[in-house]
Coordinates of C-alpha atoms in Angstrom, one line a residue:
M1 CA -38.2 11.9 35.9
K2 CA -39.1 8.6 34.2
K3 CA -38.8 10.3 30.7
I4 CA -35.3 11.7 31.7
I5 CA -34.2 8.2 32.7
I6 CA -35.4 6.7 29.4
I7 CA -33.5 9.4 27.4
L8 CA -30.3 8.9 29.4
T9 CA -30.5 5.2 29.0
A10 CA -31.0 5.5 25.3
L11 CA -28.0 7.9 25.1
L12 CA -25.9 5.5 27.2
L13 CA -26.8 2.5 24.9
A14 CA -26.0 4.6 21.8
F15 CA -22.6 5.6 23.2
S16 CA -21.9 2.0 24.2
A17 CA -22.7 0.8 20.7
Q18 CA -20.5 3.5 19.2
A19 CA -17.6 2.5 21.6
Q20 CA -17.9 -1.1 20.5
K21 CA -17.9 -0.2 16.8
K22 CA -15.1 -2.0 15.1
S23 CA -12.9 -0.2 12.7
Y24 CA -10.0 -1.5 10.7
V25 CA -6.9 0.3 9.4
V26 CA -5.8 -0.7 5.9
G27 CA -2.6 0.7 4.5
F28 CA 0.4 0.6 2.2
Y29 CA 4.1 1.4 2.7
N30 CA 7.0 1.4 0.2
L31 CA 9.9 0.3 2.3
E32 CA 12.5 1.6 -0.2
N33 CA 14.9 -1.3 -1.0
L34 CA 14.6 -3.6 2.0
F35 CA 17.3 -6.1 0.9
D36 CA 19.1 -8.7 3.0
I37 CA 22.9 -8.9 3.1
Y38 CA 23.1 -12.2 1.2
D39 CA 23.9 -12.7 -2.4
D40 CA 21.1 -14.3 -4.4
P41 CA 22.2 -15.2 -8.0
A42 CA 18.5 -14.9 -9.1
K43 CA 18.2 -11.3 -7.8
N44 CA 19.8 -8.1 -8.9
D45 CA 21.2 -7.5 -5.4
E46 CA 24.8 -6.7 -6.0
E47 CA 24.5 -3.1 -4.7
F48 CA 23.0 -4.4 -1.4
L49 CA 25.8 -6.7 -0.3
P50 CA 28.5 -6.0 2.4
D51 CA 31.1 -5.5 -0.4
G52 CA 28.7 -3.9 -2.8
K53 CA 28.2 -0.2 -3.8
N54 CA 26.0 0.5 -0.8
K55 CA 28.2 -1.4 1.7
W56 CA 25.0 -3.1 2.9
T57 CA 26.3 -4.6 6.1
E58 CA 24.4 -6.4 8.8
E59 CA 24.5 -3.2 10.9
R60 CA 22.9 -1.1 8.2
Y61 CA 20.4 -3.9 7.5
N62 CA 19.4 -3.9 11.2
I63 CA 19.1 -0.1 11.2
K64 CA 16.8 -0.3 8.2
L65 CA 14.6 -3.0 9.8
H66 CA 14.4 -1.0 13.1
N67 CA 13.4 2.1 11.2
M68 CA 10.6 0.4 9.2
A69 CA 9.2 -1.2 12.3
K70 CA 9.4 2.1 14.1
V71 CA 7.1 3.7 11.5
I72 CA 4.6 0.8 11.7
R73 CA 4.6 1.1 15.5
A74 CA 4.1 4.8 15.3
M75 CA 1.0 4.3 13.1
K76 CA -0.3 1.8 15.7
D77 CA 0.3 4.3 18.5
D78 CA -1.4 7.1 16.5
N79 CA -4.4 5.0 15.6
K80 CA -4.6 3.1 19.0
R81 CA -4.7 -0.1 17.0
W82 CA -2.5 -2.1 14.6
H83 CA -3.2 -2.2 10.8
T84 CA -5.5 -5.1 10.0
L85 CA -3.9 -5.1 6.5
L86 CA -0.6 -3.5 5.4
G87 CA 0.7 -3.9 1.9
I88 CA 4.4 -3.4 1.4
S89 CA 6.7 -3.1 -1.6
E90 CA 10.4 -3.0 -2.5
I91 CA 11.2 -6.1 -0.5
E92 CA 13.8 -8.6 -1.7
N93 CA 12.2 -11.8 -0.4
R94 CA 10.2 -13.4 2.4
L95 CA 13.2 -13.5 4.7
V96 CA 13.3 -9.7 5.0
V97 CA 9.6 -9.6 5.8
E98 CA 10.0 -12.3 8.4
D99 CA 12.8 -10.3 10.0
L100 CA 10.6 -7.1 9.9
V101 CA 7.6 -8.6 11.6
S102 CA 9.9 -10.2 14.3
D103 CA 11.3 -6.8 15.3
P104 CA 10.5 -6.2 19.0
Q105 CA 8.7 -3.0 18.2
I106 CA 5.9 -4.8 16.3
A107 CA 6.3 -8.5 17.1
E108 CA 3.2 -8.3 19.4
A109 CA 1.0 -7.6 16.3
N110 CA 1.5 -11.2 15.2
Y111 CA 1.5 -10.2 11.6
Q112 CA 1.2 -13.1 9.1
I113 CA 2.7 -12.8 5.6
V114 CA 1.5 -13.4 2.1
H115 CA 4.3 -13.2 -0.4
Y116 CA 5.3 -14.6 -3.8
D117 CA 8.6 -14.3 -5.6
S118 CA 8.4 -12.0 -8.7
P119 CA 10.4 -11.9 -11.9
D120 CA 11.2 -8.2 -11.5
R121 CA 14.7 -7.4 -12.9
R122 CA 15.5 -5.2 -9.9
G123 CA 14.8 -8.1 -7.6
V124 CA 12.0 -6.6 -5.5
D125 CA 8.5 -7.9 -4.7
V126 CA 5.3 -6.9 -2.9
A127 CA 3.7 -8.6 0.1
L128 CA 0.8 -8.3 2.4
L129 CA 0.9 -8.3 6.2
Y130 CA -2.3 -9.2 8.0
K131 CA -3.6 -9.7 11.5
P132 CA -5.1 -13.2 11.7
E133 CA -7.4 -12.2 14.6
Q134 CA -9.1 -9.6 12.3
F135 CA -8.6 -11.0 8.8
K136 CA -9.5 -14.6 8.0
Y137 CA -7.2 -15.6 5.1
L138 CA -9.0 -17.6 2.3
D139 CA -6.7 -17.7 -0.7
S140 CA -4.2 -15.7 -2.7
E141 CA -2.7 -15.4 -6.2
S142 CA 0.3 -13.8 -7.9
I143 CA -0.9 -12.3 -11.2
P144 CA 1.9 -11.8 -13.8
F145 CA 2.3 -8.7 -15.8
T146 CA 1.6 -9.5 -19.5
F147 CA 0.8 -7.6 -22.6
E148 CA -1.7 -10.1 -24.0
G149 CA -5.2 -8.8 -24.7
S150 CA -4.4 -5.2 -23.7
K151 CA -6.4 -2.3 -25.0
V152 CA -3.7 0.1 -23.9
E153 CA -1.6 1.4 -26.8
I154 CA 1.8 -0.1 -25.9
T155 CA 4.9 1.8 -27.1
L156 CA 7.4 -1.1 -26.7
D157 CA 8.2 -3.2 -29.8
Q158 CA 7.8 -7.0 -29.6
A159 CA 11.4 -7.7 -28.6
A160 CA 11.2 -5.1 -25.8
Q161 CA 7.9 -6.6 -24.6
D162 CA 9.4 -10.1 -24.5
Y163 CA 12.4 -8.9 -22.5
F164 CA 10.3 -6.7 -20.1
R165 CA 9.9 -8.0 -16.5
T166 CA 8.3 -6.3 -13.5
R167 CA 6.6 -7.1 -10.2
D168 CA 3.7 -9.5 -10.2
I169 CA 0.5 -8.3 -8.7
L170 CA -0.6 -9.9 -5.4
V171 CA -4.3 -10.5 -4.7
V172 CA -5.4 -11.9 -1.3
R173 CA -9.0 -12.8 -0.5
G174 CA -10.3 -13.1 3.0
M175 CA -13.0 -12.2 5.6
I176 CA -13.3 -9.2 7.9
D177 CA -16.1 -9.1 10.3
G178 CA -18.1 -11.6 8.3
E179 CA -17.7 -9.8 5.0
Q180 CA -15.6 -11.0 2.0
I181 CA -12.6 -8.7 1.1
A182 CA -10.1 -8.9 -1.7
V183 CA -6.9 -6.9 -1.5
Y184 CA -4.6 -6.2 -4.5
V185 CA -1.0 -5.1 -3.8
T186 CA 1.0 -3.7 -6.7
H187 CA 4.1 -1.8 -7.5
T188 CA 3.7 -0.6 -11.0
P189 CA 6.6 -0.1 -13.5
S190 CA 8.7 2.9 -12.5
R191 CA 9.4 6.0 -14.4
R192 CA 13.1 5.3 -14.4
G193 CA 14.7 5.4 -17.8
G194 CA 11.8 7.3 -19.3
K195 CA 9.4 4.3 -19.1
G196 CA 6.1 5.4 -20.5
G197 CA 2.7 5.6 -18.7
D198 CA 1.4 2.9 -21.0
L199 CA 3.2 0.3 -18.8
R200 CA 1.5 1.6 -15.6
S201 CA -1.8 1.8 -17.5
R202 CA -1.4 -1.8 -18.5
C203 CA -0.8 -2.8 -14.9
M204 CA -4.0 -1.1 -13.8
E205 CA -5.9 -2.6 -16.7
I206 CA -4.9 -6.1 -15.5
I207 CA -6.0 -5.3 -11.9
Y208 CA -9.3 -3.7 -13.0
N209 CA -10.2 -6.6 -15.3
H210 CA -9.3 -9.1 -12.6
S211 CA -11.4 -7.3 -10.0
R212 CA -14.4 -7.2 -12.3
E213 CA -14.1 -11.0 -12.6
L214 CA -14.0 -11.3 -8.8
E215 CA -17.1 -9.1 -8.5
A216 CA -18.9 -11.4 -10.9
K217 CA -17.8 -14.5 -9.1
Y218 CA -18.4 -13.2 -5.6
P219 CA -21.3 -10.8 -5.7
G220 CA -21.0 -8.1 -3.1
I221 CA -17.3 -8.6 -2.5
K222 CA -15.5 -5.6 -1.2
I223 CA -12.2 -4.8 -3.0
I224 CA -9.2 -2.7 -2.1
V225 CA -6.4 -1.9 -4.5
M226 CA -3.2 -0.5 -3.1
G227 CA 0.3 0.2 -4.1
D228 CA 3.1 2.4 -5.3
M229 CA 1.4 3.4 -8.6
N230 CA 4.3 5.6 -9.8
D231 CA 1.6 7.9 -11.0
D232 CA -0.6 10.5 -9.4
P233 CA -4.3 10.0 -8.9
S234 CA -5.2 12.1 -11.9
D235 CA -2.9 10.3 -14.3
D236 CA -4.4 8.0 -16.9
S237 CA -3.4 4.7 -15.2
Q238 CA -5.4 5.7 -12.2
S239 CA -8.3 7.8 -13.5
I240 CA -9.0 6.0 -16.8
W241 CA -7.7 2.4 -16.6
M242 CA -8.4 1.9 -12.9
H243 CA -11.6 4.0 -13.1
G244 CA -10.6 5.9 -10.0
R245 CA -13.1 8.6 -9.1
P246 CA -12.4 11.7 -6.9
T247 CA -15.6 11.4 -4.8
I248 CA -18.0 8.7 -3.6
A249 CA -20.8 10.6 -5.3
E250 CA -19.1 10.1 -8.7
T251 CA -18.4 6.4 -8.1
T252 CA -20.7 4.0 -9.9
P253 CA -20.8 0.2 -9.6
E254 CA -18.2 0.1 -12.5
D255 CA -15.8 2.4 -10.8
F256 CA -13.4 2.7 -7.8
F257 CA -13.3 5.5 -5.3
N258 CA -9.8 7.0 -5.0
P259 CA -9.7 8.9 -1.7
F260 CA -6.3 10.3 -2.5
Y261 CA -7.5 12.1 -5.6
T262 CA -8.8 15.2 -3.8
M263 CA -6.0 15.1 -1.3
H264 CA -3.4 15.4 -4.0
A265 CA -5.3 18.2 -5.6
D266 CA -5.2 19.9 -2.3
G267 CA -1.5 19.6 -2.0
Y268 CA -0.9 16.4 -0.1
G269 CA 2.0 14.1 -1.2
S270 CA 3.7 10.9 -0.2
L271 CA 7.0 11.6 -1.9
A272 CA 8.9 14.5 -3.4
Y273 CA 10.9 14.7 -6.6
Q274 CA 12.8 17.7 -7.9
G275 CA 10.8 20.0 -5.6
K276 CA 7.4 18.6 -6.5
W277 CA 5.1 16.5 -4.3
N278 CA 3.6 13.4 -5.8
L279 CA 1.1 11.1 -4.3
F280 CA 2.0 7.7 -5.8
D281 CA 1.0 5.6 -2.8
I282 CA -2.7 5.2 -3.5
I283 CA -5.5 3.0 -2.1
H284 CA -8.7 2.5 -4.2
V285 CA -11.9 0.9 -2.9
N286 CA -14.7 -0.5 -5.1
Y287 CA -18.3 0.7 -5.1
N288 CA -19.3 -2.0 -2.6
L289 CA -16.9 -0.6 0.0
A290 CA -17.5 3.1 -0.9
V291 CA -21.3 2.9 -0.9
A292 CA -22.3 0.2 1.6
P293 CA -25.7 -0.2 3.2
Q294 CA -26.2 0.5 7.0
G295 CA -24.4 -2.1 9.0
G296 CA -21.9 -3.0 6.2
L297 CA -18.2 -2.4 6.1
K298 CA -17.6 1.0 4.5
I299 CA -14.7 3.4 4.1
Q300 CA -14.7 6.2 6.6
P301 CA -13.6 9.9 6.6
I302 CA -10.5 10.2 8.9
V303 CA -8.8 13.5 8.3
K304 CA -10.7 16.6 9.4
G305 CA -13.9 14.7 8.6
K306 CA -13.2 15.6 5.0
Y307 CA -10.6 13.2 3.6
Y308 CA -11.0 9.4 3.4
G309 CA -7.3 8.7 3.3
R310 CA -4.2 9.8 5.2
V311 CA -0.6 10.3 4.3
F312 CA 1.2 9.4 7.6
H313 CA 4.4 11.3 8.5
K314 CA 6.1 12.3 11.7
P315 CA 9.1 14.6 12.2
F316 CA 11.4 11.6 12.7
M317 CA 10.4 10.4 9.2
T318 CA 11.2 13.7 7.6
Q319 CA 14.5 15.4 6.6
Q320 CA 15.0 18.2 9.1
S321 CA 17.8 20.1 7.3
G322 CA 19.7 20.5 4.1
Q323 CA 18.7 20.5 0.5
Y324 CA 15.9 18.0 1.0
K325 CA 14.5 19.5 4.2
G326 CA 10.8 18.8 4.6
T327 CA 10.8 15.6 2.4
P328 CA 10.8 12.0 3.4
F329 CA 14.0 11.0 5.3
R330 CA 15.4 8.3 3.1
T331 CA 18.0 5.5 3.6
F332 CA 20.6 6.9 1.1
S333 CA 21.2 10.4 -0.2
S334 CA 23.6 11.2 -3.0
G335 CA 25.0 7.7 -2.6
A336 CA 25.7 8.1 1.1
F337 CA 24.0 6.1 3.8
I338 CA 22.2 8.5 6.1
G339 CA 20.2 6.0 8.2
G340 CA 16.8 7.3 7.3
F341 CA 13.5 5.5 6.7
S342 CA 12.0 5.5 3.2
D343 CA 11.7 7.9 0.3
H344 CA 7.9 7.4 0.6
Y345 CA 5.5 8.1 3.4
P346 CA 2.9 5.4 4.1
T347 CA -0.8 5.9 3.4
Y348 CA -3.9 4.3 4.8
I349 CA -7.6 4.3 5.0
V350 CA -10.1 3.2 7.7
I351 CA -13.1 0.9 7.2
S352 CA -15.8 0.1 9.7
K353 CA -19.5 -0.9 10.0

């Protein structure tokens, strides 16, 4: 009898420890042109004004805010907890992010904002939302996109390089559960106008080199790189210049683990274009977060015990009929406002000790 009591006590203690195990959701969401309704001479926002091409009225703006917040809330309800960190892209300025986090659906999360204005010619930036109860902010930096010192073979001539402007790269450093974390948020140069992969490769080269400097400066730091990469996991920008590896077993201290690599190979996608699924919304983790000792923060499998990332979508986020049935339910279609959400699904990972 005494032996049974000891066994039951041990099992109870183990269950209690597991129940108290803290886990943190870290994700990324392209909000698809979250512009305010005001004219900013420094931004290319003419289409997103009440008298502009998109007739971007206060009513439409509020619908867009409500929809974005609805998705963030749905992820919270699904995970039974708010994101600790949520990177976002395609935002016009800090105002739209402040309006977003104030939406009644997500206001209780008390999200804090890290944002810098970028020189992007489209007028969009990236930002990071964080829960201050879980992430202790230390510092941040906005890293400009430059061509200096690149080993990537750039196809633009010097005049085109001088003219080129894109989003800066955001890096935020802080603490989670006593461990130092750095988060990069990026929105690499798009494919519009036939822009080459060399621009996206250069962006990832900048991030990779900067992350290596951080690892040298802060030994043991855990690093997350997230964003709309405008490339799939197997493309050169991700697999070569970001050193993204398909599995943890293949990840060395010089590499990053890309949990969305095998997911894309298995048919998962975060956006669809011309009938093909792409997975551009990628989250990488460095070796320290992929291969952590017992008791340290580490990425966890979350889908079927097999995948370490998730592409989040619900029926309300998906087009239910017509030509684009089954793809992300976006804000505009063929120039018409249809009141959807985004042309991208959000993605996330989970880390815990």
